[in-house]
Coordinates of C-alpha atoms and ligand atoms in Angstrom, one line a residue:
M16 CA 18.8 -111.9 -10.9
C17 CA 17.8 -110.4 -7.6
G18 CA 14.5 -109.4 -6.1
I19 CA 13.8 -105.8 -5.0
V20 CA 10.9 -104.3 -3.2
G21 CA 9.9 -100.8 -2.1
Y22 CA 7.0 -99.8 0.1
I23 CA 5.3 -96.5 1.1
G24 CA 2.0 -96.5 2.8
F25 CA 0.3 -96.9 6.2
R26 CA 1.6 -100.3 7.3
R27 CA 4.9 -101.2 9.0
A28 CA 7.3 -101.2 6.1
D29 CA 9.6 -103.8 7.4
Q30 CA 6.8 -106.4 7.8
V31 CA 5.5 -105.7 4.3
I32 CA 8.9 -105.8 2.7
I33 CA 10.0 -109.0 4.4
S34 CA 6.8 -110.8 3.4
A35 CA 7.2 -109.5 -0.2
L36 CA 10.9 -110.6 -0.3
K37 CA 9.9 -114.1 0.7
R38 CA 7.8 -114.2 -2.5
L39 CA 10.8 -113.2 -4.5
E40 CA 13.2 -115.7 -3.1
Y41 CA 13.2 -117.7 -6.4
R42 CA 15.1 -114.6 -7.8
G43 CA 18.0 -115.0 -5.4
Y44 CA 18.6 -116.4 -1.9
D45 CA 22.2 -115.9 -0.8
S46 CA 21.6 -112.8 1.4
W47 CA 19.0 -110.1 2.0
G48 CA 18.5 -106.7 3.5
V49 CA 15.9 -104.1 4.4
A50 CA 16.2 -100.3 5.0
V51 CA 13.4 -98.4 6.8
K52 CA 13.0 -94.6 7.3
H53 CA 12.8 -93.9 11.0
G54 CA 12.6 -90.2 11.9
N55 CA 15.4 -88.6 9.8
S56 CA 17.6 -91.6 9.6
L57 CA 17.7 -95.0 7.9
E58 CA 17.5 -98.2 9.9
I59 CA 19.2 -101.1 8.0
I60 CA 19.3 -104.8 8.6
K61 CA 21.3 -107.2 6.4
R62 CA 21.7 -111.0 6.7
V63 CA 23.5 -113.8 4.9
G64 CA 21.2 -116.7 3.8
A65 CA 17.7 -117.1 2.5
I66 CA 15.1 -114.7 3.7
G67 CA 12.7 -117.6 4.0
D68 CA 14.7 -118.7 7.1
V69 CA 14.3 -115.4 8.9
E70 CA 12.5 -115.7 12.3
N71 CA 13.7 -113.0 14.6
Y72 CA 14.9 -109.6 13.6
S73 CA 14.5 -106.1 15.0
L74 CA 14.0 -103.0 13.0
A75 CA 12.5 -99.7 14.1
E76 CA 9.0 -98.8 13.0
G77 CA 8.5 -96.8 9.8
N78 CA 6.2 -96.7 6.8
I79 CA 8.7 -96.2 4.0
G80 CA 11.3 -98.8 3.1
I81 CA 13.2 -100.8 0.6
G82 CA 14.4 -104.4 0.5
H83 CA 16.4 -106.8 -1.5
T84 CA 17.0 -110.6 -1.8
R85 CA 20.3 -111.2 -3.5
W86 CA 21.8 -113.4 -6.2
A87 CA 25.4 -112.3 -6.0
T88 CA 27.1 -111.1 -9.3
H89 CA 29.8 -108.8 -8.0
G90 CA 31.2 -109.5 -4.5
K91 CA 30.7 -112.7 -2.6
P92 CA 27.5 -113.3 -0.5
S93 CA 28.2 -111.5 2.8
E94 CA 26.5 -109.0 5.1
I95 CA 28.7 -106.2 3.7
N96 CA 27.7 -107.0 0.1
A97 CA 24.0 -107.5 0.8
H98 CA 21.8 -104.6 -0.3
P99 CA 20.6 -101.9 0.5
H100 CA 23.8 -99.9 -0.2
T101 CA 24.3 -96.4 1.1
D102 CA 26.2 -93.2 0.4
C103 CA 29.0 -91.9 2.7
D104 CA 26.5 -90.3 5.2
N105 CA 24.1 -93.3 5.3
K106 CA 21.3 -90.9 4.1
I107 CA 20.7 -92.4 0.7
A108 CA 19.9 -96.2 0.3
V109 CA 19.7 -98.1 -2.9
V110 CA 18.6 -101.6 -3.9
H111 CA 19.5 -102.8 -7.4
N112 CA 18.8 -105.7 -9.7
G113 CA 21.1 -106.0 -12.8
I114 CA 24.8 -105.4 -13.6
I115 CA 26.6 -102.0 -13.8
S116 CA 29.3 -102.9 -16.3
N117 CA 31.3 -99.7 -15.8
F118 CA 31.3 -99.8 -12.0
Q119 CA 35.0 -100.3 -11.7
S120 CA 35.9 -97.0 -13.4
L121 CA 33.1 -95.2 -11.6
R122 CA 34.3 -96.5 -8.3
E123 CA 37.9 -95.4 -9.0
E124 CA 36.6 -91.9 -10.0
L125 CA 34.4 -91.6 -6.9
E126 CA 37.2 -92.8 -4.6
S127 CA 39.5 -90.2 -6.0
R128 CA 37.0 -87.6 -4.9
G129 CA 37.0 -89.0 -1.4
H130 CA 34.0 -91.3 -1.4
K131 CA 34.4 -94.2 1.0
F132 CA 33.1 -97.6 -0.2
S133 CA 32.1 -100.4 2.2
S134 CA 31.3 -103.2 -0.1
E135 CA 32.7 -105.0 -3.2
T136 CA 29.5 -104.6 -5.2
D137 CA 28.8 -102.7 -8.4
T138 CA 25.6 -101.3 -6.8
E139 CA 27.4 -99.1 -4.3
V140 CA 28.6 -96.7 -7.0
I141 CA 24.9 -95.8 -7.6
A142 CA 24.5 -94.6 -4.0
H143 CA 27.6 -92.4 -4.2
L144 CA 26.8 -91.0 -7.6
I145 CA 23.3 -89.9 -6.3
E146 CA 25.0 -88.4 -3.2
E147 CA 27.2 -86.2 -5.5
E148 CA 24.1 -85.0 -7.4
Y149 CA 21.8 -84.5 -4.5
R150 CA 20.7 -80.9 -3.9
G151 CA 17.4 -81.6 -2.1
D152 CA 15.5 -83.2 -5.0
L153 CA 16.0 -87.0 -4.9
K154 CA 14.4 -87.6 -8.3
E155 CA 16.6 -85.0 -10.0
A156 CA 19.7 -86.5 -8.4
V157 CA 18.8 -90.0 -9.5
M158 CA 18.1 -88.9 -13.1
K159 CA 21.5 -87.2 -13.2
A160 CA 23.3 -90.2 -11.6
I161 CA 21.9 -92.9 -14.0
K162 CA 23.3 -91.0 -17.0
R163 CA 26.7 -92.3 -15.8
L164 CA 25.6 -96.0 -15.6
R165 CA 26.2 -98.7 -18.3
G166 CA 24.7 -102.1 -18.1
S167 CA 21.3 -103.1 -16.8
Y168 CA 19.5 -101.9 -13.8
A169 CA 16.2 -101.8 -11.9
I170 CA 16.9 -99.6 -8.8
V171 CA 14.8 -98.2 -6.0
V172 CA 16.2 -95.3 -3.9
M173 CA 15.2 -93.7 -0.7
H174 CA 16.5 -90.7 1.4
A175 CA 16.5 -90.5 5.2
E176 CA 15.0 -87.0 5.1
T177 CA 12.3 -87.2 2.4
E178 CA 9.0 -89.1 2.2
E179 CA 9.3 -90.8 -1.2
L180 CA 10.8 -93.6 -3.2
V181 CA 12.4 -93.1 -6.6
A182 CA 12.8 -96.0 -9.0
V183 CA 14.4 -96.5 -12.4
K184 CA 14.0 -99.3 -14.9
Y185 CA 16.5 -100.2 -17.6
K186 CA 16.8 -103.7 -19.0
S187 CA 15.7 -105.3 -15.6
P188 CA 12.1 -105.7 -14.6
L189 CA 10.2 -103.3 -12.4
V190 CA 6.5 -103.2 -11.5
I191 CA 4.5 -100.7 -9.4
G192 CA 1.8 -102.3 -7.2
V193 CA -1.1 -99.9 -6.8
G194 CA -2.9 -100.3 -3.4
D195 CA -5.5 -98.1 -1.6
G196 CA -3.4 -95.5 0.0
E197 CA -0.2 -97.6 -0.3
W198 CA 2.3 -98.2 -3.1
F199 CA 4.7 -100.9 -3.9
I200 CA 7.6 -101.2 -6.3
T201 CA 9.1 -104.6 -7.1
S202 CA 10.9 -106.8 -9.5
D203 CA 8.0 -109.1 -10.0
V204 CA 4.3 -109.4 -9.3
P205 CA 4.2 -112.2 -6.7
A206 CA 5.8 -109.8 -4.2
V207 CA 2.7 -107.6 -4.0
L208 CA -0.1 -110.1 -4.6
D209 CA -0.8 -110.4 -0.9
Y210 CA -1.7 -106.7 -0.9
T211 CA -3.0 -105.8 -4.4
N212 CA -3.5 -107.3 -7.8
R213 CA -3.4 -103.9 -9.6
V214 CA 0.0 -103.4 -11.2
I215 CA 1.9 -101.2 -13.7
Y216 CA 4.7 -102.8 -15.7
L217 CA 7.3 -100.1 -16.2
V218 CA 9.2 -99.9 -19.5
D219 CA 12.9 -99.2 -20.2
G220 CA 13.9 -95.6 -19.3
D221 CA 10.9 -95.1 -16.9
V222 CA 11.7 -93.1 -13.7
A223 CA 9.0 -93.4 -11.1
K224 CA 8.5 -91.3 -7.9
L225 CA 6.2 -92.8 -5.2
W226 CA 4.9 -90.8 -2.3
N227 CA 2.1 -90.9 0.2
D228 CA -0.5 -89.6 -2.2
G229 CA 0.4 -91.6 -5.3
F230 CA 3.1 -91.8 -8.0
T231 CA 4.3 -90.1 -11.2
I232 CA 6.2 -91.7 -14.0
W233 CA 8.6 -90.0 -16.4
N234 CA 10.3 -91.2 -19.5
N235 CA 12.9 -89.2 -21.5
G236 CA 12.2 -86.3 -19.1
K237 CA 8.5 -86.2 -19.9
E238 CA 5.6 -87.3 -17.6
V239 CA 3.9 -90.4 -19.0
E240 CA 0.8 -92.4 -18.3
R241 CA 1.1 -96.2 -17.9
K242 CA -1.8 -98.6 -17.9
V243 CA -2.9 -100.2 -14.6
E244 CA -3.4 -103.9 -15.2
T245 CA -5.3 -106.4 -13.1
V246 CA -3.3 -109.6 -12.5
P247 CA -5.5 -112.7 -12.8
W248 CA -2.9 -115.2 -11.3
S249 CA -2.5 -116.8 -8.0
I250 CA 0.8 -116.2 -6.1
E251 CA 2.2 -119.6 -7.1
D252 CA 1.4 -119.0 -10.8
A253 CA 3.0 -115.6 -10.6
E254 CA 6.2 -116.9 -9.2
K255 CA 6.5 -119.1 -12.2
G256 CA 5.8 -116.1 -14.4
G257 CA 2.6 -117.8 -15.6
Y258 CA 4.4 -121.0 -16.6
E259 CA 3.2 -124.3 -15.2
H260 CA 6.6 -125.3 -14.0
F261 CA 9.9 -123.6 -13.1
M262 CA 11.6 -125.9 -15.6
L263 CA 9.6 -124.5 -18.5
K264 CA 10.1 -121.0 -17.3
E265 CA 13.9 -121.6 -17.1
I266 CA 14.0 -123.1 -20.6
H267 CA 12.3 -119.9 -21.8
E268 CA 14.8 -117.8 -19.9
T269 CA 17.6 -119.3 -22.1
P270 CA 17.9 -116.4 -24.7
R271 CA 18.3 -113.9 -21.9
V272 CA 20.8 -116.1 -20.1
I273 CA 22.9 -116.3 -23.2
E274 CA 22.7 -112.5 -23.6
D275 CA 23.8 -112.0 -20.0
T276 CA 26.7 -114.4 -20.3
L277 CA 27.8 -112.9 -23.5
F278 CA 27.4 -109.4 -22.0
E279 CA 29.8 -110.5 -19.2
Y280 CA 32.5 -111.7 -21.5
L281 CA 32.3 -109.9 -24.8
S282 CA 33.1 -106.4 -25.7
E283 CA 35.4 -105.9 -28.7
D284 CA 37.4 -108.8 -27.6
I285 CA 36.6 -111.9 -25.4
K286 CA 37.2 -110.7 -21.9
I287 CA 38.7 -113.9 -20.4
D288 CA 42.2 -113.7 -19.0
V289 CA 43.6 -117.0 -20.1
S290 CA 46.9 -116.6 -18.3
F291 CA 46.0 -119.8 -16.4
S292 CA 46.6 -121.7 -19.6
A293 CA 50.3 -120.7 -20.0
G294 CA 52.5 -123.7 -20.5
I295 CA 49.8 -126.3 -20.2
S296 CA 50.0 -129.5 -22.2
E297 CA 46.5 -130.8 -21.6
I298 CA 43.1 -130.0 -20.1
V299 CA 41.1 -132.3 -17.9
F300 CA 37.5 -131.5 -17.2
V301 CA 35.9 -132.8 -13.9
A302 CA 32.2 -132.6 -13.4
C303 CA 29.0 -134.6 -12.7
G304 CA 25.7 -135.1 -14.5
T305 CA 24.7 -132.3 -16.8
S306 CA 27.9 -130.4 -16.1
Y307 CA 29.8 -133.6 -17.2
H308 CA 27.9 -133.5 -20.5
A309 CA 28.8 -129.8 -20.9
S310 CA 32.4 -130.9 -20.3
L311 CA 32.2 -133.5 -23.1
I312 CA 30.9 -130.7 -25.5
G313 CA 33.8 -128.5 -24.2
K314 CA 36.2 -131.2 -25.2
C315 CA 34.8 -131.3 -28.8
L316 CA 35.1 -127.5 -29.0
I317 CA 38.5 -127.0 -27.4
E318 CA 40.2 -129.9 -29.3
K319 CA 38.6 -128.6 -32.6
L320 CA 39.5 -125.0 -32.1
T321 CA 42.8 -125.2 -30.2
G322 CA 44.4 -128.6 -30.8
I323 CA 45.0 -128.9 -27.0
P324 CA 44.3 -132.5 -25.9
V325 CA 41.4 -132.7 -23.5
R326 CA 40.1 -135.5 -21.2
V327 CA 36.8 -135.5 -19.4
E328 CA 36.5 -137.4 -16.1
Y329 CA 33.5 -138.0 -13.8
A330 CA 34.4 -136.2 -10.7
S331 CA 33.3 -139.2 -8.6
E332 CA 35.8 -141.4 -10.4
F333 CA 38.7 -139.0 -10.8
I334 CA 39.1 -139.0 -7.1
Y335 CA 40.2 -142.7 -7.1
N336 CA 42.6 -142.6 -10.0
P337 CA 43.9 -139.0 -10.4
P338 CA 46.1 -139.0 -13.6
P339 CA 49.6 -137.6 -13.6
M340 CA 49.1 -133.8 -13.7
S341 CA 52.3 -131.8 -14.2
R342 CA 51.3 -129.3 -16.9
T343 CA 47.6 -130.0 -16.6
L344 CA 44.8 -127.4 -16.4
V345 CA 41.8 -128.9 -14.6
I346 CA 38.5 -127.3 -15.4
A347 CA 35.7 -128.1 -12.9
I348 CA 32.2 -127.3 -14.2
T349 CA 29.4 -127.0 -11.7
Q350 CA 26.2 -125.1 -11.6
S351 CA 25.9 -125.0 -7.8
G352 CA 29.6 -124.9 -6.9
E353 CA 28.7 -127.3 -4.1
T354 CA 28.7 -130.8 -5.6
A355 CA 30.8 -132.8 -3.2
D356 CA 32.4 -135.0 -5.8
T357 CA 33.4 -132.1 -8.0
L358 CA 34.8 -130.2 -5.0
E359 CA 36.9 -133.2 -3.9
A360 CA 38.2 -133.7 -7.4
M361 CA 39.3 -130.0 -7.4
R362 CA 41.1 -130.4 -4.1
I363 CA 42.9 -133.6 -5.3
A364 CA 43.9 -131.8 -8.6
K365 CA 45.4 -129.0 -6.6
K366 CA 47.2 -131.4 -4.4
H367 CA 48.7 -133.0 -7.5
G368 CA 50.0 -129.6 -8.7
A369 CA 47.4 -128.9 -11.4
R370 CA 46.0 -125.4 -12.0
V371 CA 42.3 -125.4 -11.3
V372 CA 39.7 -123.3 -13.0
T373 CA 36.0 -123.5 -12.3
I374 CA 33.0 -122.6 -14.5
V375 CA 30.3 -122.0 -12.0
N376 CA 26.9 -120.3 -11.6
V377 CA 26.8 -119.5 -7.9
L378 CA 28.9 -116.7 -6.7
G379 CA 30.8 -117.3 -3.5
S380 CA 30.1 -121.1 -3.6
T381 CA 32.8 -123.5 -2.3
A382 CA 34.1 -124.2 -5.8
T383 CA 35.0 -120.5 -6.2
R384 CA 37.1 -120.6 -3.1
I385 CA 39.0 -123.8 -4.1
A386 CA 39.7 -122.7 -7.7
D387 CA 42.7 -120.6 -8.8
Y388 CA 40.5 -118.9 -11.3
V389 CA 36.7 -118.6 -11.7
L390 CA 34.6 -118.1 -14.8
Y391 CA 31.0 -117.3 -13.9
T392 CA 27.9 -118.3 -15.9
R393 CA 25.1 -115.8 -15.7
A394 CA 22.1 -118.1 -15.5
G395 CA 20.7 -116.7 -12.3
P396 CA 19.1 -119.0 -9.8
E397 CA 17.8 -122.3 -11.2
I398 CA 14.9 -123.7 -9.1
S399 CA 13.9 -126.7 -11.1
V400 CA 16.1 -129.7 -10.2
A401 CA 16.8 -130.5 -13.8
A402 CA 19.5 -128.2 -15.2
T403 CA 18.4 -126.4 -18.3
K404 CA 19.4 -122.7 -18.7
S405 CA 22.5 -123.2 -16.5
F406 CA 23.7 -125.9 -19.0
T407 CA 23.3 -123.5 -21.9
A408 CA 25.2 -120.8 -20.0
Q409 CA 28.0 -123.4 -19.3
L410 CA 28.2 -124.0 -23.1
V411 CA 28.4 -120.3 -23.8
V412 CA 31.4 -119.9 -21.5
L413 CA 33.0 -123.0 -23.1
Y414 CA 32.6 -121.5 -26.6
L415 CA 34.1 -118.3 -25.5
L416 CA 37.0 -120.1 -23.7
A417 CA 37.7 -122.3 -26.7
L418 CA 37.7 -119.3 -29.0
K419 CA 39.9 -117.3 -26.7
L420 CA 42.4 -120.2 -26.5
S421 CA 42.2 -120.8 -30.3
K422 CA 45.0 -120.1 -32.7
L423 CA 42.6 -119.5 -35.6
P424 CA 43.1 -116.3 -37.6
G425 CA 41.4 -113.3 -36.0
S426 CA 38.9 -113.0 -38.9
E427 CA 37.7 -116.6 -38.4
I428 CA 37.3 -116.1 -34.6
E429 CA 35.3 -112.9 -35.3
K430 CA 33.0 -114.8 -37.6
L431 CA 32.3 -117.5 -34.9
V432 CA 31.8 -114.8 -32.3
D433 CA 29.3 -113.1 -34.6
E434 CA 27.5 -116.5 -34.9
L435 CA 27.5 -116.8 -31.1
R436 CA 26.0 -113.4 -30.7
I437 CA 22.9 -114.5 -32.7
M438 CA 22.3 -117.6 -30.5
P439 CA 19.7 -115.8 -28.3
E440 CA 17.7 -115.2 -31.5
L441 CA 18.1 -118.8 -32.7
V442 CA 17.0 -120.2 -29.3
R443 CA 13.9 -118.0 -29.5
R444 CA 13.2 -119.7 -32.9
V445 CA 13.6 -123.1 -31.3
L446 CA 11.1 -122.0 -28.7
E447 CA 8.6 -121.1 -31.5
Y448 CA 8.5 -124.9 -32.3
E449 CA 7.3 -125.6 -28.8
E450 CA 3.8 -126.7 -29.9
E451 CA 5.1 -129.2 -32.5
I452 CA 7.6 -130.6 -29.9
E453 CA 4.7 -131.0 -27.4
Q454 CA 2.7 -133.0 -30.0
I455 CA 5.7 -135.2 -30.7
A456 CA 6.2 -135.7 -26.9
E457 CA 2.6 -137.0 -26.7
E458 CA 3.5 -139.7 -29.3
I459 CA 6.4 -141.0 -27.3
A460 CA 5.1 -140.5 -23.7
D461 CA 3.7 -144.0 -23.3
F462 CA 7.0 -145.9 -24.0
E463 CA 9.1 -147.1 -21.1
G464 CA 12.5 -147.1 -22.8
M465 CA 14.1 -145.1 -25.6
I466 CA 17.5 -144.6 -27.3
Y467 CA 19.2 -141.4 -28.2
I468 CA 21.8 -141.5 -31.0
G469 CA 24.2 -139.0 -32.5
R470 CA 27.7 -138.8 -33.9
G471 CA 30.5 -136.3 -33.2
I472 CA 29.2 -133.4 -31.1
G473 CA 25.8 -135.1 -31.4
V474 CA 26.9 -137.8 -28.9
P475 CA 27.2 -135.6 -25.8
I476 CA 24.1 -133.7 -26.9
A477 CA 22.3 -137.0 -27.1
M478 CA 23.6 -138.0 -23.6
E479 CA 22.3 -134.8 -22.1
G480 CA 18.9 -135.2 -23.9
A481 CA 18.6 -138.7 -22.5
L482 CA 19.5 -137.6 -19.0
K483 CA 16.8 -134.9 -19.1
M484 CA 14.3 -137.5 -20.3
K485 CA 15.1 -140.1 -17.7
E486 CA 15.3 -137.8 -14.7
I487 CA 12.0 -136.0 -15.2
S488 CA 9.8 -138.5 -17.1
Y489 CA 11.2 -141.7 -15.5
I490 CA 11.5 -143.3 -18.9
H491 CA 14.7 -145.4 -19.3
A492 CA 16.6 -143.4 -21.9
E493 CA 20.1 -144.2 -23.0
A494 CA 22.4 -142.4 -25.4
Y495 CA 24.8 -144.1 -27.8
P496 CA 27.2 -143.0 -30.5
A497 CA 25.2 -144.1 -33.6
G498 CA 28.1 -146.3 -34.7
E499 CA 27.9 -148.3 -31.5
L500 CA 24.3 -149.4 -32.0
K501 CA 25.3 -152.5 -34.0
H502 CA 27.6 -153.6 -31.2
G503 CA 24.8 -154.5 -28.9
P504 CA 22.0 -151.9 -28.4
F505 CA 20.5 -153.0 -31.8
A506 CA 19.0 -155.9 -29.9
L507 CA 16.8 -153.5 -28.1
L508 CA 15.3 -152.0 -31.3
G509 CA 11.7 -152.7 -32.2
R510 CA 8.2 -151.3 -31.8
D511 CA 8.7 -150.8 -28.1
T512 CA 11.8 -148.7 -28.3
P513 CA 11.7 -145.3 -30.1
V514 CA 14.9 -143.7 -31.2
I515 CA 15.7 -140.0 -31.0
A516 CA 18.3 -139.3 -33.7
L517 CA 20.3 -136.1 -33.8
L518 CA 21.2 -135.1 -37.4
I519 CA 24.0 -132.5 -37.2
P520 CA 24.6 -130.7 -40.5
D521 CA 28.3 -131.7 -40.7
K522 CA 30.4 -134.6 -42.0
T523 CA 28.4 -137.0 -39.8
Y524 CA 25.2 -136.2 -41.6
E525 CA 25.2 -138.9 -44.4
I526 CA 26.2 -141.8 -42.2
M527 CA 23.6 -140.7 -39.6
L528 CA 21.0 -140.9 -42.3
N529 CA 22.1 -144.4 -43.1
N530 CA 22.0 -145.3 -39.4
I531 CA 18.4 -144.0 -39.2
K532 CA 17.4 -146.2 -42.2
E533 CA 18.9 -149.2 -40.4
V534 CA 16.9 -148.3 -37.2
K535 CA 13.7 -147.9 -39.2
A536 CA 14.2 -151.3 -40.8
R537 CA 13.9 -152.7 -37.2
E538 CA 10.5 -151.0 -36.8
S539 CA 11.5 -148.5 -34.1
L540 CA 9.7 -145.2 -34.2
V541 CA 12.2 -142.5 -35.1
V542 CA 12.1 -138.9 -34.0
A543 CA 14.9 -136.9 -35.7
V544 CA 16.2 -133.5 -34.6
A545 CA 17.3 -131.7 -37.7
D546 CA 17.8 -128.3 -39.1
E547 CA 15.0 -126.3 -40.8
D548 CA 16.5 -126.6 -44.3
D549 CA 16.8 -130.4 -44.2
A550 CA 14.2 -131.6 -46.7
E551 CA 15.7 -135.2 -46.9
V552 CA 15.2 -136.4 -43.4
E553 CA 11.4 -136.6 -43.3
K554 CA 11.4 -139.3 -45.9
Y555 CA 13.0 -141.7 -43.4
V556 CA 11.6 -140.9 -40.0
D557 CA 8.2 -140.6 -38.2
F558 CA 8.6 -137.1 -36.7
V559 CA 11.1 -134.3 -37.1
I560 CA 11.9 -131.7 -34.5
R561 CA 13.1 -128.6 -36.4
V562 CA 15.8 -126.3 -35.2
P563 CA 17.1 -123.2 -37.0
K564 CA 20.2 -123.7 -39.2
T565 CA 23.5 -122.8 -37.5
N566 CA 27.1 -123.7 -37.7
S567 CA 27.4 -127.3 -36.5
V568 CA 29.6 -126.3 -33.5
F569 CA 26.7 -124.3 -32.1
T570 CA 24.1 -127.1 -32.5
A571 CA 24.9 -128.1 -28.9
I572 CA 22.8 -125.1 -27.8
T573 CA 19.9 -125.3 -30.3
Y574 CA 19.5 -129.1 -30.2
S575 CA 19.8 -129.2 -26.4
V576 CA 17.0 -126.7 -25.9
A577 CA 14.8 -128.7 -28.3
L578 CA 15.6 -131.9 -26.3
Q579 CA 14.8 -130.1 -23.0
L580 CA 11.4 -129.3 -24.3
L581 CA 10.9 -132.8 -25.6
A582 CA 11.7 -134.2 -22.1
Y583 CA 9.5 -131.6 -20.4
Y584 CA 6.4 -132.3 -22.5
T585 CA 6.9 -136.0 -22.2
A586 CA 7.1 -135.8 -18.4
R587 CA 4.1 -133.5 -18.4
K588 CA 2.0 -135.9 -20.4
R589 CA 3.0 -138.7 -18.0
G590 CA 1.9 -136.5 -15.1
C591 CA 5.3 -136.5 -13.4
E592 CA 6.4 -134.0 -10.7
I593 CA 8.6 -132.1 -13.0
D594 CA 10.4 -129.5 -10.8
K595 CA 11.2 -132.0 -8.1
P596 CA 11.8 -135.5 -9.6
R597 CA 11.7 -138.4 -7.2
N598 CA 14.9 -139.2 -5.3
L599 CA 16.8 -136.2 -6.7
A600 CA 18.2 -133.0 -5.2
K601 CA 19.3 -129.8 -6.8
S602 CA 22.7 -129.8 -5.1
V603 CA 24.4 -133.1 -4.3
T604 CA 26.5 -132.2 -1.3
V605 CA 27.4 -135.8 -0.3
E606 CA 29.8 -138.1 -2.1
Ligands
F6R14 C1 20.7 -132.9 -14.1 C2 21.4 -132.2 -13.1 C3 22.5 -132.9 -12.4 C4 23.6 -131.9 -12.1 C5 24.7 -132.6 -11.3 C6 25.9 -131.6 -11.0 O1 19.6 -132.1 -14.7 O2 21.0 -131.1 -12.8 O3 22.9 -134.0 -13.1 O4 24.1 -131.4 -13.3 O5 24.2 -132.9 -10.0 O6 25.5 -130.5 -10.4 P1 26.4 -129.2 -10.4 O7 26.4 -128.7 -11.8 O8 25.7 -128.2 -9.5 O9 27.7 -129.6 -9.9

């Protein structure tokens, strides 16, 4: 996810673009850049860091320009990798949101024909491809160049010697802002709301040309009309895509995040080079919070599918008692890549001779520099403090890693990969139950303590569900393996303590049902999370949250999304400040 903006009109382009990029910072904030046409040349500025921090900069005056705020996917955050990217002569500039999956082969081909690249990005190939096709008509050149691209892209292109912007949308969003005598093109509506509320949402395959008198849109080579819509939102609403909170928006982004992460690692085969696992005798996960819970699920998956013994350590404890690590693979899971305890655990693991892999969301973060090998999740920036979509992306990478390391027969692996491919659809189905989950949340929102129970893979799912609940609703929620209840927590049961019970459709099902009956006998209200086909459960519980049926190993995804919604609506009913819970920070950079 990145934010892009183009402007053509009567104002100073740099000022419009920088103010618009600030509105898109939630889409990426590791670096930014702007190009402005000045005479017959392009003036370009690029900086590392968030555009919100910019105070002083100097750029020549001009009324046409493009800009970008970056969330790095290829190439670390740096001035060189910041957009806009240019061709060999610095005449053509491009900003891009998306991923060009065949950029490596295109780059080699272009280099063999003498093109000089100055960045590590996938985007730069677009500028050089357009350069090769340019014969005085920018739109024609862009249309020819994009035929070579695979992946997803929203791009805006300008040329130093022409008075126009050319934009293309394919699988990444792009919106035209229609002003009076000025035109905007951007990834998302908030960027232009200071100037106009009239917008056109482009559709896949649209190519748009904007110039001083207006714009034209083509699709499949034919000119097309697109409806101008009036946006009824405030800027703040628009940044959240119409959702009340970033957390809810991010939960709803989960299907796309799963698709992007699968796109990164799946072609015919699972594209993870597991040479880092050669000769290992065990795996140790180190992580904190939600990433620790992802690690516990990773343990279930890896042990089940590969037989390799796995331990999971809190990063903050691992640093005091590092275990012997001669043939150990340490996997550090971290969304931010900046959690101090996790970084320290990684450093200690390396000092003790372990190989260190990180599963991380933020490109160029410190974890990526410490690790010997990096596996990226493709969740995009996560603004809400509570991790949601990034957790699911971690799970997807763990599934793929476990399958890649697995010694199962190829046909069985293929079957599981096929099931993984339909997870975006299954999560969309979980989201269809949102209203029912909201109603159930209203029933439990007045309690001050609750217990989550599960068995097997249900235990770490319960732990993550309870963490979400406590951190955003301030309800004291604890998770236990259901079998442990009788060894103490049973004393807490009663009318004041609801129980959230996870019924996984596997060998734990029958015994869980018995545990639920025992809980009910103590008068606790019980909310079960169970699959759609389960007709039995509702006889024994007060409410059921339904999730679509899936292989039990994949329930970690569907059940967790349902529990994220339960926590969200409970916190909302209690009037909590959901995106920024008290006392918490998104990135914990102190030990
Ligand atoms: C909870 C949450 C935290 C983080 C933890 C680790 O919703 O977000 O528990 O999971 O602080 O952060 P990362 O994954 O960035 O290392």
